[in-house]
């Protein structure tokens, strides 16, 4: 190959590369592909948070777990439950009120357990043992007619109509499960039911809380304040749904003494410190403590 | 440099540009990962509005609904709901869903932001 030919090939290659570079610069920087039909998975993180919040708010309204799950899958999160819990924690840390965070925690909990834990109606109306048609609601006229024997009802409704003490039917009642109450009323304080020492090196210095109502159902949304010499921390139950709706935990310092105040319900537990455990080799280490609170 | 050589170089340059554009637009286009909600596909936008409407059915909080809809862009909240309602009517949404959107549209048409909502 002559020098001239080599020179020509070199120039051709250089021209091709220069052209390719120009084309690439144009298509990447000057006129890049414009997205007009993006999916929620491509949203910026803060918009994803907002999207998740709306999904949870919608779920709080319609209680459609499958639909909420399908909507969450659009965001492309590897672990939607963990993302919901993490977002709830972030919002609390930023000072958002619990009422605003609760739908996220509730959705996370329900996804974790696989069913709707909160009944659709927050104030359910029990069904009564009345005749089927609503026009047969006991009115003064109806009662009068029954008394006169003009209408022949079956004996049981007739008795109820005369007594006007309508009895809810057990099988028709909408709420076999109690209404969801994230923050128990002030009249139902939590009391420390048990305090257990857990000697497990993997849980060293962990202070665990479990809150239960009088039916031993775990209660989310209980605010706990832990204070010690150097500071204070506050958190809520229900943000680790994989460990239970009424669960919360806190990592202690080995040599610190903690006071615990339950904001919701007003219980106070002083002087909690990590228990001393001993491993099989005789070496001491700080253990964990499990505090169980229950409403009477 | 002869004119034929110049022509050859320009042709090769053009081919290079064409290849570069094909590569940048088709083979390896710019990947957007932090898009804003106004770029969402229409059905996702409508579903977002529907979720807002469902939430509104529960909390009856027009401020919260307007804030949620503001995520979709700078148009009025009512216009987003109106578009969603039109889409829902065209695409056989259930009566409950259409009713929820209708309720939200009514709320947004009469919505007046409070002093703390005005930027």
XYZ file of C-alpha atoms in Angstrom:
415
model
C 0.000 0.000 0.000
C 1.400 3.356 -0.981
C 1.748 6.295 1.355
C -0.956 8.091 -0.594
C -3.445 5.249 -0.137
C -2.696 4.990 3.578
C -3.258 8.685 3.907
C -6.613 8.435 2.143
C -7.779 5.598 4.386
C -6.692 7.507 7.454
C -8.585 10.595 6.323
C -11.677 8.522 5.612
C -11.582 6.920 9.017
C -11.046 10.261 10.698
C -13.971 11.739 8.754
C -16.149 8.824 9.747
C -15.209 9.164 13.412
C -15.678 12.914 13.352
C -19.089 12.456 11.759
C -20.025 9.817 14.288
C -18.986 12.123 17.115
C -21.000 14.998 15.688
C -24.033 12.757 15.262
C -23.717 11.470 18.792
C -23.377 14.968 20.210
C -26.481 16.020 18.334
C -28.578 13.015 19.440
C -27.438 13.011 23.069
C -27.064 16.680 23.868
C -28.620 18.955 21.269
C -31.723 16.945 20.541
C -31.989 13.951 22.862
C -34.893 11.543 22.815
C -37.793 13.247 24.573
C -39.871 11.185 26.952
C -43.542 11.911 26.735
C -44.933 8.571 27.850
C -42.903 7.823 30.928
C -43.854 5.181 33.448
C -44.033 5.878 37.200
C -40.863 3.828 37.643
C -38.910 6.638 35.974
C -40.149 9.315 38.354
C -37.747 11.247 40.505
C -37.483 9.932 44.060
C -39.526 12.728 45.651
C -42.285 12.288 43.069
C -42.252 8.568 43.743
C -42.784 9.345 47.414
C -45.754 11.502 46.534
C -47.100 8.791 44.222
C -46.788 6.262 47.038
C -48.602 8.597 49.412
C -51.499 8.907 46.982
C -51.618 5.145 46.472
C -51.851 4.705 50.241
C -54.506 7.406 50.568
C -56.513 5.766 47.817
C -56.134 2.397 49.514
C -57.346 3.893 52.779
C -60.489 4.861 50.896
C -61.234 1.771 48.821
C -59.424 -0.994 50.751
C -58.537 -2.643 47.444
C -55.298 -4.352 48.351
C -54.749 -6.009 44.965
C -55.137 -2.712 43.188
C -52.819 -0.921 45.600
C -50.273 -3.668 45.066
C -50.566 -3.343 41.285
C -50.150 0.410 41.522
C -47.105 0.084 43.746
C -45.547 -2.340 41.293
C -45.564 0.460 38.701
C -42.964 2.274 40.769
C -40.528 -0.575 40.227
C -39.460 -0.857 43.843
C -37.600 -4.047 44.649
C -39.400 -4.312 47.982
C -42.566 -2.165 48.056
C -43.263 -2.944 51.720
C -39.806 -1.830 52.767
C -40.140 1.307 50.653
C -43.474 2.143 52.254
C -42.080 1.612 55.737
C -38.952 3.599 54.965
C -40.991 6.466 53.573
C -43.232 6.434 56.624
C -40.175 6.615 58.856
C -38.736 9.457 56.807
C -41.969 11.416 57.012
C -42.124 10.973 60.763
C -38.518 12.039 61.085
C -39.381 15.158 59.089
C -42.103 15.959 61.583
C -45.150 14.968 59.527
C -48.160 14.193 61.705
C -48.886 10.542 62.289
C -52.336 10.847 60.719
C -50.667 11.687 57.437
C -48.231 8.812 57.738
C -50.734 6.228 58.941
C -52.081 5.208 55.480
C -48.557 4.286 54.391
C -47.976 2.220 57.503
C -51.386 0.612 57.142
C -50.759 -0.327 53.520
C -47.339 -1.711 54.408
C -48.869 -3.769 57.177
C -51.662 -5.105 54.991
C -49.287 -5.980 52.174
C -47.106 -7.756 54.675
C -49.920 -9.834 56.103
C -51.714 -10.228 52.796
C -55.173 -9.092 53.785
C -57.069 -5.939 54.610
C -56.778 -5.387 58.317
C -58.988 -2.339 58.498
C -62.689 -2.719 57.749
C -63.966 -0.628 54.874
C -66.321 1.372 57.057
C -64.712 2.977 60.041
C -68.067 3.363 61.753
C -69.990 0.279 60.740
C -73.715 0.156 61.064
C -74.859 -3.188 62.418
C -77.623 -4.956 60.598
C -80.795 -5.631 62.497
C -83.269 -8.434 62.536
C -85.876 -6.598 60.544
C -87.855 -7.686 57.516
C -85.925 -7.386 54.249
C -87.612 -4.427 52.654
C -86.716 -1.048 54.100
C -90.310 0.171 53.937
C -91.042 -2.238 56.775
C -88.986 -0.163 59.174
C -90.958 -0.069 62.392
C -92.997 3.069 62.452
C -95.865 3.915 64.719
C -98.245 2.870 61.971
C -96.560 -0.466 61.486
C -96.568 -1.193 65.184
C -100.228 -0.277 65.341
C -101.001 -2.596 62.471
C -99.104 -5.402 64.083
C -100.988 -4.852 67.288
C -104.216 -5.018 65.365
C -103.115 -8.212 63.692
C -103.728 -6.860 60.213
C -100.276 -7.848 59.049
C -98.919 -11.274 59.765
C -95.252 -11.098 60.415
C -93.285 -14.059 61.558
C -93.271 -14.254 65.347
C -89.692 -13.117 65.923
C -89.854 -9.804 64.028
C -93.227 -9.097 65.548
C -91.833 -9.388 69.045
C -88.905 -7.200 68.136
C -91.173 -4.630 66.565
C -93.291 -4.382 69.636
C -90.293 -4.096 71.886
C -88.453 -1.824 69.431
C -85.261 -3.234 70.865
C -83.718 -4.472 67.656
C -81.082 -7.097 68.132
C -78.052 -7.121 65.833
C -77.667 -10.423 64.070
C -74.304 -11.933 64.892
C -73.835 -13.419 61.442
C -74.706 -10.198 59.639
C -72.641 -7.815 61.703
C -70.099 -6.053 59.542
C -67.260 -5.969 62.005
C -66.190 -9.205 63.603
C -62.857 -7.418 63.923
C -62.611 -4.210 65.955
C -62.507 -0.850 64.249
C -58.960 0.286 63.557
C -57.892 2.703 66.270
C -54.364 3.922 65.791
C -54.362 6.022 68.900
C -56.338 4.621 71.780
C -58.390 7.090 73.732
C -57.039 8.860 76.759
C -59.195 6.721 78.998
C -57.374 3.550 78.070
C -53.799 3.872 79.264
C -51.233 1.214 78.540
C -49.717 -0.594 81.459
C -46.445 -2.455 81.485
C -47.538 -6.097 81.325
C -44.139 -7.735 81.228
C -40.458 -7.000 81.032
C -38.255 -9.739 79.638
C -34.530 -10.026 79.263
C -33.366 -11.486 75.960
C -29.856 -12.851 75.823
C -29.098 -13.040 72.130
C -25.829 -11.549 70.871
C -27.571 -10.638 67.616
C -30.028 -8.420 69.484
C -27.558 -6.825 71.850
C -28.674 -3.500 73.405
C -32.039 -3.610 71.655
C -35.008 -2.241 73.557
C -38.130 -3.768 72.049
C -41.704 -2.682 72.580
C -44.943 -4.482 71.908
C -48.256 -2.730 72.464
C -51.503 -4.631 72.694
C -55.055 -3.602 73.334
C -57.331 -5.343 75.788
C -58.061 -8.078 73.222
C -54.338 -8.694 72.787
C -54.372 -7.270 69.259
C -51.248 -5.287 68.499
C -51.738 -1.537 68.290
C -49.944 0.603 65.695
C -49.394 4.333 66.028
C -48.472 4.434 69.708
C -45.985 7.234 70.308
C -43.093 6.398 72.591
C -40.609 8.862 74.045
C -37.310 7.525 75.348
C -35.156 9.924 77.353
C -31.705 9.482 78.803
C -28.966 11.711 80.169
C -27.797 12.916 76.822
C -30.930 13.109 74.814
C -34.365 12.040 73.779
C -35.856 10.040 70.952
C -39.443 9.517 69.938
C -40.953 6.999 67.576
C -44.137 5.068 66.828
C -45.197 1.472 66.737
C -46.241 -0.115 63.458
C -43.379 0.879 61.189
C -41.851 -2.560 61.072
C -44.929 -4.484 60.040
C -42.890 -7.618 59.468
C -42.377 -7.706 63.239
C -45.925 -6.797 64.173
C -48.280 -3.840 64.038
C -47.617 -2.948 67.649
C -43.870 -3.369 67.502
C -41.155 -0.741 67.836
C -37.545 -0.864 68.921
C -34.673 1.322 70.002
C -30.942 0.697 70.327
C -29.583 1.494 73.768
C -26.120 2.498 74.878
C -24.521 -0.083 77.149
C -24.024 2.209 80.132
C -27.040 4.494 79.834
C -30.253 4.500 81.868
C -33.473 5.209 80.059
C -36.881 6.519 81.001
C -39.782 5.572 78.814
C -42.934 7.579 78.417
C -45.865 6.390 76.392
C -47.377 9.560 74.981
C -50.580 7.800 74.025
C -51.962 6.567 77.277
C -49.515 8.205 79.601
C -47.590 5.212 80.993
C -44.141 5.893 82.394
C -41.400 3.327 82.924
C -38.203 4.619 84.580
C -34.701 3.239 84.888
C -34.401 0.828 82.007
C -30.889 -0.211 81.051
C -29.439 -3.047 78.987
C -29.363 -6.274 80.991
C -26.093 -8.091 81.422
C -25.924 -11.466 79.662
C -23.191 -14.046 79.579
C -22.219 -16.044 76.522
C -21.196 -19.755 76.700
C -17.575 -18.718 77.146
C -18.420 -16.720 80.225
C -17.982 -13.346 78.548
C -20.502 -10.718 79.542
C -22.329 -8.634 76.953
C -25.315 -6.256 77.009
C -28.512 -8.101 76.225
C -31.859 -6.962 74.884
C -35.023 -6.127 76.718
C -38.608 -6.691 75.660
C -41.269 -4.468 77.181
C -44.845 -5.511 76.596
C -47.593 -3.004 77.249
C -51.258 -3.791 77.314
C -54.450 -1.879 77.794
C -56.544 -3.197 80.655
C -6.373 17.857 -2.061
C -8.415 16.946 -5.100
C -12.109 17.754 -5.270
C -13.049 14.090 -5.538
C -11.180 13.432 -2.325
C -12.985 16.272 -0.598
C -16.320 14.887 -1.748
C -15.381 11.463 -0.435
C -14.474 12.904 2.953
C -17.740 14.832 3.172
C -19.730 11.744 2.213
C -17.928 9.701 4.845
C -18.485 12.505 7.364
C -22.205 12.455 6.585
C -22.300 8.697 6.999
C -20.578 9.104 10.356
C -23.097 11.733 11.441
C -25.969 9.485 10.411
C -24.490 6.555 12.309
C -23.981 8.739 15.369
C -27.568 9.913 15.322
C -28.898 6.393 14.910
C -26.755 5.259 17.811
C -27.798 8.185 20.021
C -31.497 8.051 19.248
C -32.153 4.341 18.732
C -29.405 2.065 19.966
C -28.407 3.877 23.137
C -30.700 6.856 23.690
C -30.408 9.128 26.698
C -31.959 7.335 29.677
C -34.234 9.509 31.755
C -34.502 8.291 35.311
C -35.694 11.358 37.157
C -38.672 12.461 35.128
C -41.414 14.711 36.381
C -45.022 13.531 36.601
C -46.140 15.740 33.721
C -44.259 13.353 31.441
C -46.249 10.339 32.588
C -48.209 8.446 29.980
C -51.842 9.474 29.848
C -53.214 6.313 31.467
C -50.827 6.689 34.406
C -51.766 10.330 34.801
C -55.442 9.409 34.765
C -54.858 6.681 37.328
C -53.076 9.206 39.526
C -56.062 11.541 39.276
C -58.369 8.611 40.023
C -56.363 7.763 43.147
C -56.658 11.382 44.220
C -60.396 11.203 43.628
C -60.688 8.002 45.662
C -58.733 9.566 48.495
C -60.967 12.631 48.304
C -64.005 10.389 48.703
C -62.519 9.379 52.032
C -61.076 12.569 53.496
C -63.076 15.308 51.703
C -59.980 17.463 51.897
C -59.883 19.721 48.812
C -56.547 21.226 49.862
C -54.911 17.819 49.931
C -56.513 16.898 46.601
C -55.355 20.146 44.973
C -51.840 19.642 46.315
C -51.766 16.124 44.922
C -53.009 17.243 41.528
C -50.483 20.073 41.412
C -47.855 17.393 41.029
C -49.066 16.823 37.472
C -48.186 20.290 36.276
C -49.019 23.944 36.406
C -52.528 23.733 34.924
C -55.487 24.127 37.221
C -56.433 21.041 39.255
C -59.875 21.072 37.683
C -58.413 20.771 34.194
C -56.523 17.606 35.163
C -59.673 16.095 36.588
C -61.724 17.113 33.551
C -59.201 15.431 31.245
C -59.205 12.332 33.412
C -62.989 12.253 33.414
C -63.042 12.457 29.649
C -60.520 9.615 29.421
C -62.528 7.573 31.910
C -65.693 8.037 29.876
C -63.917 6.915 26.724
C -62.342 3.884 28.356
C -65.192 2.219 30.187
C -64.217 3.059 33.730
C -66.692 1.826 36.311
C -69.572 4.003 37.400
C -68.049 4.359 40.870
C -64.778 5.590 39.414
C -66.506 8.072 37.151
C -68.592 9.266 40.061
C -65.482 9.736 42.198
C -63.862 11.761 39.418
C -67.040 13.766 38.992
C -67.114 14.569 42.698
C -63.490 15.633 42.613
C -64.123 17.770 39.534
C -66.956 19.543 41.302
C -64.750 20.119 44.328
C -61.870 21.428 42.230
C -64.091 23.715 40.180
C -65.194 25.466 43.326
C -61.877 25.169 45.126
C -60.303 28.357 46.377
C -56.801 27.914 47.763
C -56.264 29.304 51.215
C -53.670 31.987 51.896
C -51.068 29.384 52.800
C -51.615 27.567 49.490
C -50.962 30.621 47.327
C -47.295 30.787 46.366
